[in-house]
Coordinates of C-alpha atoms in Angstrom, one line a residue:
M22 CA 3.2 7.9 18.8
R23 CA 6.5 6.8 17.0
F24 CA 8.7 3.9 17.9
A25 CA 12.2 4.2 16.6
G26 CA 15.4 2.1 16.7
D27 CA 18.0 0.3 14.7
S28 CA 16.6 -1.7 11.8
G29 CA 17.3 -4.8 13.7
D30 CA 15.4 -3.6 17.0
G31 CA 11.9 -4.8 15.7
M32 CA 10.4 -1.5 15.6
Q33 CA 8.1 -2.4 12.8
L34 CA 6.8 -5.6 14.6
T35 CA 6.3 -3.5 17.7
G36 CA 4.3 -0.9 15.8
D37 CA 2.2 -3.4 14.0
R38 CA 1.3 -5.3 17.2
F39 CA 0.3 -1.9 18.9
T40 CA -1.6 -1.2 15.7
S41 CA -3.5 -4.5 15.7
E42 CA -4.5 -4.1 19.4
T43 CA -5.6 -0.6 18.7
A44 CA -7.7 -1.8 15.8
S45 CA -9.3 -4.6 17.7
F46 CA -10.2 -2.1 20.6
G47 CA -12.0 -0.1 17.9
N48 CA -10.1 3.1 17.6
D49 CA -9.8 4.8 14.1
L50 CA -6.0 4.7 13.2
S51 CA -3.5 5.5 10.6
T52 CA 0.1 4.3 10.2
L53 CA 3.3 5.3 8.7
P54 CA 6.1 2.6 8.7
N55 CA 9.5 4.2 7.8
F56 CA 12.4 1.8 6.7
P57 CA 15.8 2.6 6.0
A58 CA 16.8 2.3 2.3
E59 CA 20.3 0.7 3.0
I60 CA 20.3 -3.0 3.4
R61 CA 21.6 -3.4 7.1
A62 CA 23.1 0.1 7.4
P63 CA 25.7 0.0 10.3
A64 CA 24.1 -0.4 13.7
G65 CA 23.7 2.9 15.7
T66 CA 23.9 5.1 12.8
L67 CA 21.3 7.7 11.3
P68 CA 20.8 5.9 8.0
G69 CA 20.1 2.7 9.9
V70 CA 17.2 4.1 12.0
S71 CA 13.9 2.4 11.5
S72 CA 10.6 3.8 12.8
F73 CA 6.8 3.2 13.0
Q74 CA 4.3 6.0 13.6
L75 CA 0.7 5.5 14.6
H76 CA -2.1 7.9 14.9
F77 CA -5.2 6.7 16.8
A78 CA -8.3 8.4 18.2
D79 CA -11.8 8.0 19.3
H80 CA -13.0 9.8 16.1
D81 CA -12.4 9.8 12.4
I82 CA -8.8 10.5 11.4
L83 CA -7.1 10.8 8.0
T84 CA -3.3 10.9 8.5
P85 CA -0.6 9.4 10.7
G86 CA -0.1 13.0 12.1
D87 CA 2.9 15.3 11.8
A88 CA 4.1 15.6 15.4
P89 CA 4.2 12.5 17.7
D90 CA 3.0 13.0 21.3
V91 CA 5.2 10.1 22.3
L92 CA 8.6 9.0 21.0
V93 CA 10.1 5.8 22.0
A94 CA 14.0 6.0 21.2
M95 CA 16.0 2.8 21.5
N96 CA 19.2 4.6 21.0
P97 CA 20.9 7.9 20.3
A98 CA 20.6 7.7 16.4
A99 CA 16.8 7.1 16.9
L100 CA 16.5 10.2 19.1
K101 CA 18.6 12.4 16.9
A102 CA 16.9 11.3 13.7
N103 CA 13.4 12.0 15.0
I104 CA 13.6 14.7 17.7
T105 CA 12.9 17.6 15.2
D106 CA 9.5 16.1 14.8
I107 CA 8.5 16.0 18.3
P108 CA 6.7 19.0 19.8
R109 CA 7.6 20.9 23.0
G110 CA 5.9 19.0 26.0
A111 CA 5.8 15.6 24.4
E112 CA 6.9 12.3 26.1
I113 CA 10.2 10.8 25.2
I114 CA 10.9 7.3 26.4
V115 CA 14.7 6.5 25.9
N116 CA 16.6 3.4 26.3
T117 CA 19.4 4.7 28.6
D118 CA 21.5 1.4 28.2
E119 CA 22.3 2.4 24.7
F120 CA 23.5 6.0 25.4
T121 CA 27.1 5.1 25.7
R122 CA 30.0 7.4 24.8
R123 CA 30.7 5.4 21.6
A124 CA 27.1 5.3 20.5
L125 CA 26.7 9.1 21.1
Q126 CA 29.8 9.9 19.1
K127 CA 28.6 7.8 16.2
V128 CA 25.7 10.3 15.6
G129 CA 27.7 13.5 16.5
Y130 CA 26.6 14.0 20.1
T131 CA 29.6 15.5 22.1
T132 CA 27.6 15.2 25.5
S133 CA 24.7 13.2 26.3
P134 CA 21.3 14.9 25.5
L135 CA 19.9 13.2 28.6
D136 CA 22.2 15.2 30.7
D137 CA 23.1 18.6 29.0
G138 CA 19.6 20.2 28.9
T139 CA 18.9 19.5 25.3
L140 CA 15.7 17.7 26.3
D141 CA 14.5 20.0 29.0
A142 CA 11.3 21.0 26.8
Y143 CA 10.3 17.4 26.9
H144 CA 8.8 14.9 29.6
V145 CA 11.7 12.5 29.4
H146 CA 11.5 8.9 30.9
P147 CA 14.9 7.4 31.0
V148 CA 14.3 3.6 31.1
P149 CA 17.1 1.0 31.1
L150 CA 15.1 -1.1 28.6
T151 CA 17.9 -3.6 27.8
T152 CA 19.0 -4.2 31.5
L153 CA 15.3 -4.6 32.6
T154 CA 14.6 -7.1 29.7
V155 CA 17.6 -9.3 30.5
E156 CA 16.8 -9.2 34.2
A157 CA 13.1 -10.2 33.4
L158 CA 14.4 -13.1 31.3
K159 CA 17.2 -14.4 33.6
D160 CA 15.3 -17.6 34.3
H161 CA 14.5 -18.4 30.7
G162 CA 17.9 -20.0 29.9
L163 CA 18.7 -17.4 27.1
T164 CA 22.0 -15.9 26.4
R165 CA 22.2 -12.1 27.0
K166 CA 22.3 -11.4 23.3
E167 CA 19.1 -13.5 22.8
A168 CA 17.4 -11.9 25.9
E169 CA 18.2 -8.4 24.5
R170 CA 16.3 -9.1 21.4
S171 CA 13.1 -8.9 23.5
K172 CA 13.5 -5.4 24.6
N173 CA 11.1 -4.2 21.8
M174 CA 8.4 -6.5 23.6
F175 CA 9.3 -4.7 27.0
A176 CA 8.7 -1.3 25.3
L177 CA 5.5 -2.7 23.7
G178 CA 4.1 -3.8 27.2
L179 CA 5.1 -0.4 28.7
L180 CA 3.2 1.6 26.0
S181 CA 0.3 -1.0 26.1
W182 CA 0.0 -0.1 29.8
M183 CA 0.1 3.6 29.2
Y184 CA -2.6 3.5 26.8
H185 CA -4.8 0.7 28.0
R186 CA -4.4 -1.5 25.1
P187 CA -5.5 -5.2 25.2
T188 CA -2.8 -7.7 25.7
E189 CA -4.4 -11.0 24.7
G190 CA -3.9 -10.6 21.0
T191 CA -0.2 -9.9 21.2
E192 CA 0.5 -12.8 23.5
K193 CA -1.5 -15.2 21.1
F194 CA 0.4 -13.6 18.2
L195 CA 3.8 -14.4 19.9
R196 CA 2.7 -18.1 20.7
T197 CA 1.7 -18.5 17.1
K198 CA 4.7 -16.7 15.5
F199 CA 7.3 -18.8 17.6
A200 CA 5.3 -21.9 17.6
R201 CA 8.4 -24.0 16.6
K202 CA 10.5 -22.1 19.3
P203 CA 8.3 -22.3 22.5
D204 CA 11.2 -20.8 24.7
I205 CA 11.5 -17.7 22.5
A206 CA 7.8 -17.4 22.6
A207 CA 7.7 -17.7 26.3
A208 CA 10.7 -15.1 26.6
N209 CA 8.9 -12.7 24.3
I210 CA 5.6 -13.0 26.3
A211 CA 7.7 -12.6 29.6
A212 CA 9.3 -9.4 28.3
F213 CA 5.9 -7.9 27.2
R214 CA 4.5 -8.7 30.6
A215 CA 7.5 -7.1 32.3
G216 CA 7.1 -4.1 30.4
W217 CA 3.4 -3.7 31.3
N218 CA 4.2 -4.6 35.1
F219 CA 7.0 -1.8 34.9
G220 CA 4.5 0.7 33.8
E221 CA 2.1 -0.4 36.6
T222 CA 4.6 -0.2 39.4
T223 CA 7.2 2.6 38.5
E224 CA 6.6 6.1 39.8
D225 CA 8.1 7.7 36.7
F226 CA 4.9 7.0 34.8
A227 CA 2.3 8.8 37.0
V228 CA -0.4 8.9 34.3
S229 CA -1.9 6.6 31.8
Y230 CA -4.3 7.4 29.0
E231 CA -7.4 5.9 27.8
V232 CA -8.6 6.6 24.1
A233 CA -12.2 5.4 23.7
P234 CA -13.3 3.4 20.6
A235 CA -14.3 5.4 17.6
A236 CA -17.9 4.2 17.8
T237 CA -19.4 6.9 15.6
A238 CA -16.7 7.1 13.1
F239 CA -17.8 4.0 11.1
P240 CA -20.8 2.5 9.5
P241 CA -21.9 -0.9 11.0
G242 CA -20.2 -3.7 9.7
L243 CA -17.2 -6.1 10.2
Y244 CA -13.8 -4.4 10.1
R245 CA -10.2 -5.5 10.2
N246 CA -6.9 -3.4 10.0
I247 CA -5.5 -3.6 6.6
S248 CA -2.4 -2.1 4.6
G249 CA -2.5 -0.8 1.0
N250 CA -0.6 -3.7 -0.4
L251 CA -2.8 -6.3 1.4
A252 CA -6.0 -4.6 0.3
L253 CA -4.7 -4.5 -3.4
S254 CA -4.0 -8.2 -3.2
Y255 CA -7.5 -8.9 -1.9
G256 CA -9.0 -6.8 -4.4
L257 CA -7.3 -8.6 -7.3
I258 CA -8.5 -11.8 -5.9
A259 CA -12.0 -10.5 -5.6
A260 CA -11.9 -9.3 -9.2
S261 CA -10.7 -12.7 -10.3
H262 CA -13.6 -14.4 -8.5
Q263 CA -16.1 -11.8 -9.8
A264 CA -14.7 -12.3 -13.5
D265 CA -14.6 -16.1 -13.2
L266 CA -11.0 -16.0 -14.5
P267 CA -7.9 -17.4 -13.0
L268 CA -5.5 -14.6 -11.5
Y269 CA -1.8 -14.4 -12.9
L270 CA 0.8 -12.4 -11.5
G271 CA 4.2 -11.9 -13.3
S272 CA 6.4 -9.9 -11.3
Y273 CA 10.0 -8.9 -10.3
P274 CA 10.6 -8.1 -6.6
I275 CA 11.0 -4.4 -5.9
T276 CA 10.3 -2.1 -2.9
P277 CA 7.6 -1.1 -2.1
A278 CA 5.7 -3.5 -4.4
S279 CA 7.1 -6.9 -3.3
D280 CA 4.5 -7.5 -0.6
I281 CA 1.8 -8.1 -3.3
L282 CA 3.8 -10.9 -4.8
H283 CA 4.4 -12.4 -1.3
E284 CA 0.7 -12.1 -0.4
L285 CA -0.8 -13.5 -3.8
S286 CA 1.7 -16.4 -3.7
R287 CA -0.3 -17.6 -0.5
H288 CA -3.5 -17.9 -2.4
K289 CA -3.3 -20.9 -4.8
N290 CA -6.7 -22.1 -3.3
F291 CA -8.3 -19.2 -5.2
G292 CA -6.7 -20.1 -8.5
V293 CA -3.8 -17.6 -8.2
R294 CA -0.6 -18.3 -10.0
T295 CA 2.4 -16.2 -9.1
F296 CA 5.6 -16.1 -11.3
Q297 CA 8.7 -14.5 -9.9
A298 CA 10.5 -13.5 -13.1
E299 CA 14.2 -12.9 -13.5
D300 CA 13.7 -9.2 -14.4
E301 CA 10.8 -6.6 -14.9
I302 CA 10.6 -7.3 -18.8
A303 CA 10.2 -10.9 -18.3
G304 CA 7.6 -10.3 -15.6
I305 CA 5.2 -8.2 -17.7
G306 CA 5.9 -10.5 -20.8
A307 CA 4.7 -13.4 -19.0
A308 CA 1.6 -11.5 -17.6
L309 CA 0.8 -10.4 -21.2
G310 CA 1.1 -13.9 -22.3
A311 CA -1.3 -15.0 -19.7
A312 CA -3.7 -12.3 -20.8
F313 CA -3.7 -13.7 -24.3
G314 CA -4.5 -17.2 -22.7
G315 CA -7.4 -15.9 -21.0
S316 CA -6.4 -15.0 -17.4
L317 CA -6.9 -11.8 -15.3
A318 CA -3.2 -10.8 -15.8
V319 CA -1.4 -8.4 -13.4
T320 CA 2.3 -7.3 -13.0
T321 CA 3.5 -5.3 -10.1
T322 CA 6.4 -2.9 -9.8
S323 CA 7.5 0.6 -8.7
G324 CA 8.7 3.5 -10.9
P325 CA 12.2 2.1 -12.2
G326 CA 10.3 -1.0 -13.2
V327 CA 7.6 0.9 -15.0
A328 CA 10.3 2.4 -17.3
L329 CA 11.6 -1.1 -18.0
K330 CA 8.2 -2.3 -18.8
S331 CA 7.2 0.5 -21.2
E332 CA 7.8 -1.3 -24.5
T333 CA 5.5 -4.2 -23.2
I334 CA 2.8 -1.9 -22.1
G335 CA 2.8 -0.7 -25.6
L336 CA 2.6 -4.0 -26.9
A337 CA -0.6 -4.7 -24.8
V338 CA -2.0 -1.3 -26.0
S339 CA -1.3 -2.7 -29.7
L340 CA -2.8 -6.3 -28.9
E341 CA -5.7 -4.7 -27.0
L342 CA -5.5 -7.2 -24.2
P343 CA -6.6 -6.7 -20.6
L344 CA -3.5 -6.2 -18.2
L345 CA -3.2 -4.6 -14.8
V346 CA 0.1 -2.7 -14.4
I347 CA 0.4 -1.7 -10.7
D348 CA 3.0 0.9 -9.9
I349 CA 3.6 1.3 -6.2
Q350 CA 5.5 4.6 -6.4
R351 CA 8.6 5.7 -4.6
G352 CA 11.1 8.5 -4.9
G353 CA 13.3 8.8 -8.1
P354 CA 14.9 9.2 -10.5
S355 CA 16.7 6.0 -11.0
T356 CA 17.0 3.9 -7.8
G357 CA 16.3 7.2 -6.0
L358 CA 14.5 6.6 -2.6
P359 CA 13.6 3.0 -2.5
T360 CA 11.7 3.2 0.9
K361 CA 10.3 6.7 0.7
T362 CA 7.1 8.1 -0.8
E363 CA 6.7 10.2 -4.0
Q364 CA 3.9 10.6 -6.3
A365 CA 6.2 11.2 -9.2
D366 CA 5.2 8.7 -11.9
L367 CA 2.0 10.3 -13.2
L368 CA 3.6 11.8 -16.3
Q369 CA 5.4 8.3 -17.0
A370 CA 2.1 6.6 -16.6
M371 CA 0.3 9.0 -18.9
Y372 CA 2.9 9.3 -21.6
G373 CA 5.9 7.1 -21.0
R374 CA 5.8 5.0 -24.2
N375 CA 6.7 5.3 -27.6
G376 CA 4.2 6.2 -30.4
E377 CA 0.6 6.8 -29.6
A378 CA -0.2 4.5 -26.7
P379 CA -3.0 5.7 -24.5
V380 CA -3.8 3.8 -21.2
P381 CA -6.4 4.3 -18.4
V382 CA -4.8 5.6 -15.2
L383 CA -6.3 5.1 -11.8
A384 CA -5.2 5.9 -8.1
P385 CA -6.5 5.0 -4.8
R386 CA -6.8 7.5 -2.1
T387 CA -6.3 5.5 1.1
P388 CA -5.0 2.0 2.1
A389 CA -8.5 0.6 2.2
D390 CA -9.5 2.3 -0.9
C391 CA -6.8 0.2 -2.7
F392 CA -9.4 -2.9 -2.6
D393 CA -12.0 -0.9 -4.6
T394 CA -9.5 0.6 -6.9
A395 CA -8.1 -2.8 -7.9
I396 CA -11.7 -4.1 -8.8
E397 CA -12.3 -0.9 -10.7
A398 CA -9.0 -1.3 -12.6
A399 CA -10.0 -4.8 -13.4
R400 CA -13.5 -3.9 -14.6
I401 CA -12.0 -1.3 -17.0
A402 CA -9.2 -3.6 -18.3
L403 CA -11.8 -6.5 -18.9
T404 CA -14.4 -4.4 -20.4
Y405 CA -12.4 -2.3 -22.8
R406 CA -9.5 -4.9 -23.5
T407 CA -6.8 -2.5 -22.5
P408 CA -3.7 -2.4 -20.1
V409 CA -4.6 -0.3 -17.0
L410 CA -2.1 1.4 -14.9
L411 CA -2.9 1.8 -11.1
L412 CA -0.7 4.3 -9.2
S413 CA -0.4 3.4 -5.5
D414 CA 2.6 4.5 -3.4
G415 CA 4.8 3.5 -0.4
Y416 CA 2.7 5.6 1.9
L417 CA -0.4 3.7 1.0
A418 CA 1.3 0.2 0.6
N419 CA 2.9 0.2 4.0
G420 CA 0.4 2.3 5.8
S421 CA -2.9 0.9 7.4
E422 CA -6.3 1.8 8.5
P423 CA -9.7 0.0 9.5
W424 CA -11.3 -1.6 6.4
R425 CA -15.0 -2.6 6.3
I426 CA -15.2 -6.0 4.7
P427 CA -17.7 -6.0 1.9
E428 CA -20.5 -8.4 1.6
P429 CA -19.9 -10.6 -1.6
G430 CA -23.3 -9.2 -3.0
E431 CA -21.6 -5.7 -3.0
L432 CA -19.0 -6.6 -5.4
P433 CA -19.6 -5.9 -9.2
D434 CA -20.2 -8.7 -11.8
L435 CA -17.1 -8.7 -13.9
T436 CA -18.1 -11.7 -16.1
V437 CA -16.4 -11.8 -19.5
Q438 CA -17.7 -13.4 -22.7
F439 CA -14.9 -14.9 -24.6
A440 CA -15.3 -15.2 -28.5
Q441 CA -17.1 -18.3 -29.4
G442 CA -17.2 -18.4 -33.2
P443 CA -17.1 -16.4 -36.5
N444 CA -18.0 -12.7 -36.1
H445 CA -17.9 -11.3 -39.7
T446 CA -19.4 -12.3 -43.1
L447 CA -17.4 -11.8 -46.1
D448 CA -18.8 -10.5 -49.5
D449 CA -18.9 -14.0 -50.8
G450 CA -21.0 -15.1 -47.6
T451 CA -18.1 -16.9 -45.9
E452 CA -18.2 -16.5 -42.1
V453 CA -14.7 -15.7 -40.6
F454 CA -13.2 -14.5 -37.3
W455 CA -12.0 -11.0 -37.2
P456 CA -9.8 -10.3 -34.1
Y457 CA -10.1 -6.5 -34.5
K458 CA -13.8 -6.4 -35.1
R459 CA -15.1 -4.1 -32.3
D460 CA -18.0 -3.7 -29.9
P461 CA -19.8 -0.6 -31.2
H462 CA -20.3 0.5 -27.6
T463 CA -17.0 0.0 -25.9
L464 CA -14.8 -0.3 -29.1
A465 CA -13.3 -3.4 -27.4
R466 CA -12.1 -6.1 -29.9
P467 CA -13.1 -9.8 -29.1
W468 CA -11.2 -11.8 -26.7
A469 CA -10.3 -15.1 -28.3
V470 CA -8.7 -17.8 -26.0
P471 CA -5.9 -19.6 -28.1
G472 CA -7.0 -23.2 -28.9
T473 CA -10.7 -22.2 -29.6
P474 CA -11.4 -23.9 -33.1
G475 CA -11.9 -21.6 -36.0
L476 CA -10.5 -18.5 -34.1
E477 CA -6.9 -18.8 -35.0
H478 CA -5.5 -15.3 -35.5
R479 CA -2.1 -13.5 -35.6
I480 CA -1.0 -11.1 -33.1
G481 CA 2.3 -9.1 -32.7
G482 CA 3.7 -5.7 -32.1
I483 CA 3.4 -4.5 -36.0
E484 CA 0.6 -2.5 -36.8
K485 CA -2.6 -4.3 -37.4
Q486 CA -5.3 -3.7 -40.1
D487 CA -8.5 -2.8 -38.9
G488 CA -10.9 -5.6 -38.4
T489 CA -8.8 -8.4 -39.9
G490 CA -5.8 -7.9 -37.7
N491 CA -3.4 -8.5 -40.7
I492 CA -0.2 -6.7 -40.8
S493 CA -0.5 -3.3 -42.3
Y494 CA 1.8 -0.5 -43.3
D495 CA -0.8 1.6 -44.9
P496 CA -0.7 5.2 -43.3
A497 CA -4.5 5.8 -43.6
N498 CA -5.0 2.6 -41.6
H499 CA -2.5 3.5 -39.0
D500 CA -4.3 6.8 -38.6
L501 CA -7.4 4.9 -38.2
M502 CA -6.1 2.4 -35.5
V503 CA -4.4 5.3 -33.6
R504 CA -7.4 7.2 -33.3
T505 CA -9.7 4.3 -32.7
R506 CA -7.4 3.2 -29.6
Q507 CA -7.6 6.7 -28.4
A508 CA -11.2 7.0 -28.8
K509 CA -11.6 3.6 -26.9
I510 CA -9.9 5.1 -23.9
D511 CA -11.7 8.4 -24.0
G512 CA -15.1 6.6 -24.0
I513 CA -14.4 4.6 -21.0
D514 CA -17.5 4.9 -18.6
V515 CA -16.2 6.8 -15.5
P516 CA -18.2 7.8 -12.6
D517 CA -18.8 11.6 -12.0
L518 CA -16.3 13.4 -9.8
R519 CA -18.1 14.0 -6.3
V520 CA -17.5 17.5 -4.9
D521 CA -17.5 18.1 -1.2
D522 CA -18.7 21.7 -0.9
P523 CA -21.2 22.4 1.9
D524 CA -20.6 26.1 1.9
R525 CA -20.8 27.0 -1.8
A526 CA -17.1 28.0 -1.6
D527 CA -15.2 29.9 -4.3
T528 CA -12.1 27.8 -3.7
L529 CA -11.6 24.1 -4.6
V530 CA -8.7 21.9 -3.5
L531 CA -8.4 19.2 -6.2
G532 CA -5.9 16.2 -5.6
W533 CA -5.3 12.6 -6.6
G534 CA -3.9 9.5 -4.8
S535 CA -2.5 9.5 -1.3
T536 CA -2.7 13.2 -0.7
Y537 CA -6.3 12.5 0.2
G538 CA -5.6 12.2 4.0
P539 CA -3.7 15.4 4.3
I540 CA -5.8 17.5 1.9
T541 CA -9.0 16.4 3.7
A542 CA -7.4 17.0 7.2
A543 CA -6.5 20.6 6.0
V544 CA -9.9 21.3 4.6
R545 CA -11.5 20.3 7.9
Q546 CA -9.3 22.4 9.9
L547 CA -10.1 25.5 7.5
R548 CA -13.8 24.9 7.8
K549 CA -13.6 24.5 11.6
D550 CA -11.9 27.9 11.4
G551 CA -14.7 29.4 9.4
E552 CA -13.2 29.3 5.9
P553 CA -15.6 28.1 3.2
I554 CA -13.6 25.8 1.0
A555 CA -14.4 22.8 -1.3
Q556 CA -12.7 19.5 -2.1
A557 CA -12.6 17.1 -4.8
H558 CA -10.3 14.1 -5.2
L559 CA -9.6 12.0 -8.4
R560 CA -9.5 8.4 -8.6
H561 CA -9.7 8.2 -12.4
I562 CA -6.8 10.3 -14.0
N563 CA -7.2 9.0 -17.5
P564 CA -9.8 9.6 -18.9
F565 CA -11.0 12.3 -16.5
P566 CA -14.7 12.2 -15.1
K567 CA -17.0 13.8 -17.7
N568 CA -18.1 16.3 -15.2
L569 CA -14.7 17.6 -14.4
G570 CA -14.3 21.2 -16.1

C-alpha cells in the first residue's frame, strides 16, 4: 500500500506507524519512504508530494513492491503523481475535500478524475477525510486548522481497520509523542479511533483483509523493525563496544545520511562522541584526528560529500589509520537528486583520489544487513589500519525490515592492541619505535596513541620512508610504499562468495548493494517458472572474495 499527500500531511508518520504495528503483528515487511527534494515545495503541487510505500506478507518478501494494491491519496497532486504505478482493480481511497477546482488546476486536471471516468478501472472510495476528522474533533477545543492536521490519523485508523492491524501501539505512541501537549494527543487518538469506526460502520468498505504473521519466514529470536541508517548506527556502537574503543563521529549533515548523526548523538552513555562540523572537509579531518588519538573514527556523508572528503581519505591512506567513511548514496551529479536512490558512487569509491590510494569498499544488501556490514567494515579498518568506504544508499537508509537482534556472544572480538614500546633494534643495539614497521601477516603498521612515552613519531601527508616514517622523496622508496599499501588491501581476509545455485544453472546473476531484494525476487520468480538460474551477491567489492573468478 502507498500513503501519498503533501509533505506536510504526515504521510511518513502515518506509514511508519502502520509499519510498526505490522512488525509487531509478525508480518514480514519492506518499506520505501519517498520524500520531495525541495524544502517545502508549494502545497498541492506535484514536486511537493510525499509518499510512504509498505509491502507486507505472511511469507518472506524482499522488496517494497512495484504496484501497490491500495493508494491513499490525500489530494489531486498525490493521485496524479502516483496513479501510473497503480494496477487496474486496485483500491484507491481519496480525500474528496481536497478535490477543489483550484487544487485540480494546480496539477493540470481540467475535470475531476473522480467524475470523468478516469478512475473507472479502479475500486475508488471517496472519503471526505478532512470533514470527518474535523467533525470527530469538534468537542476537543481545537481550531479547524489544528483539527485538520489529524486527518492522517483518521486515514491510519481506516487502513488499520481494513487490514486488522493492532491499535494499542499507535495510541501509546501518540500519548508519548505528545506528552507535553495532552490535548493534541487526545485529538490524534480520537481521529485515529474515528477512522477505525468509519471503516467498521460505512457500507463503502464491504471487505476487510487479514494477513497472517509470517511464522515460517524467520528463524527463532527477538525481532524489531529497523531502518538501514538505524542499523548502521547500532552496528557502529556495537563495533565500538567490541573493540573497547570510544566511537567518534565527525560529520556534516547531508541527505540521506543525517539520521546517523542524529541517532549517534543520542548515545553518549555508550561513549559516543558526535561532532557536527562546519563542512564536509572539517568533519572527516576531525574524524581522522580522532583515529590518530585512538578512537574508532567515523565520518558519514553522501556522494557530493565524498568528493569533498577525497583528499583527507588519501591522507588516511598515507597515514594508515583506521577510519570508516560511510557514503549513503543518492542520485547525482552535483546536488543531483537529494532524496532519490542511485548506486552511482562505486567508481568514485574505488578510484576517486589522487595518486595511488587504494581503500577497501563494502556494501550492505538490506536495511538489517547494514548492522553486520558496519561491524565488518570496523574489523577491516582496525585490523589493517586503513580507511574503509561503506556504500549504503537512500533506499536502504530510509527503508525498513524486520531484524533479529543478535546475542552479544555472536558479535566478533574486535579488540585492538596499541603499540606499547620500541619495536625495532638499530645496528648499534639501540631500541627504537618505528611507526611504519609492519605486521608480517596483515602489513598493518603499529597504532601508537599520542602521549605514550617513547613512541613519539611524525605523521603527515608527505611520503614516508619505509619503517622509520621519516619524510622521503626517494623514488625507489615511493615505489615500495605504493606497492606495499596496495598489497595490504589485496591481502585483506575476505569471506568466500556464496553462490545460490540449486539447479546447476548456466546463468549467474551477480549484484551488489541494495539491488539484492529486486534481484532475489526476480530469481525466485524465474525458478518458479522452471528456469534454472544462479545468484551471487557481493558485500566485499574491494578486494573481491578470493573465489570470485
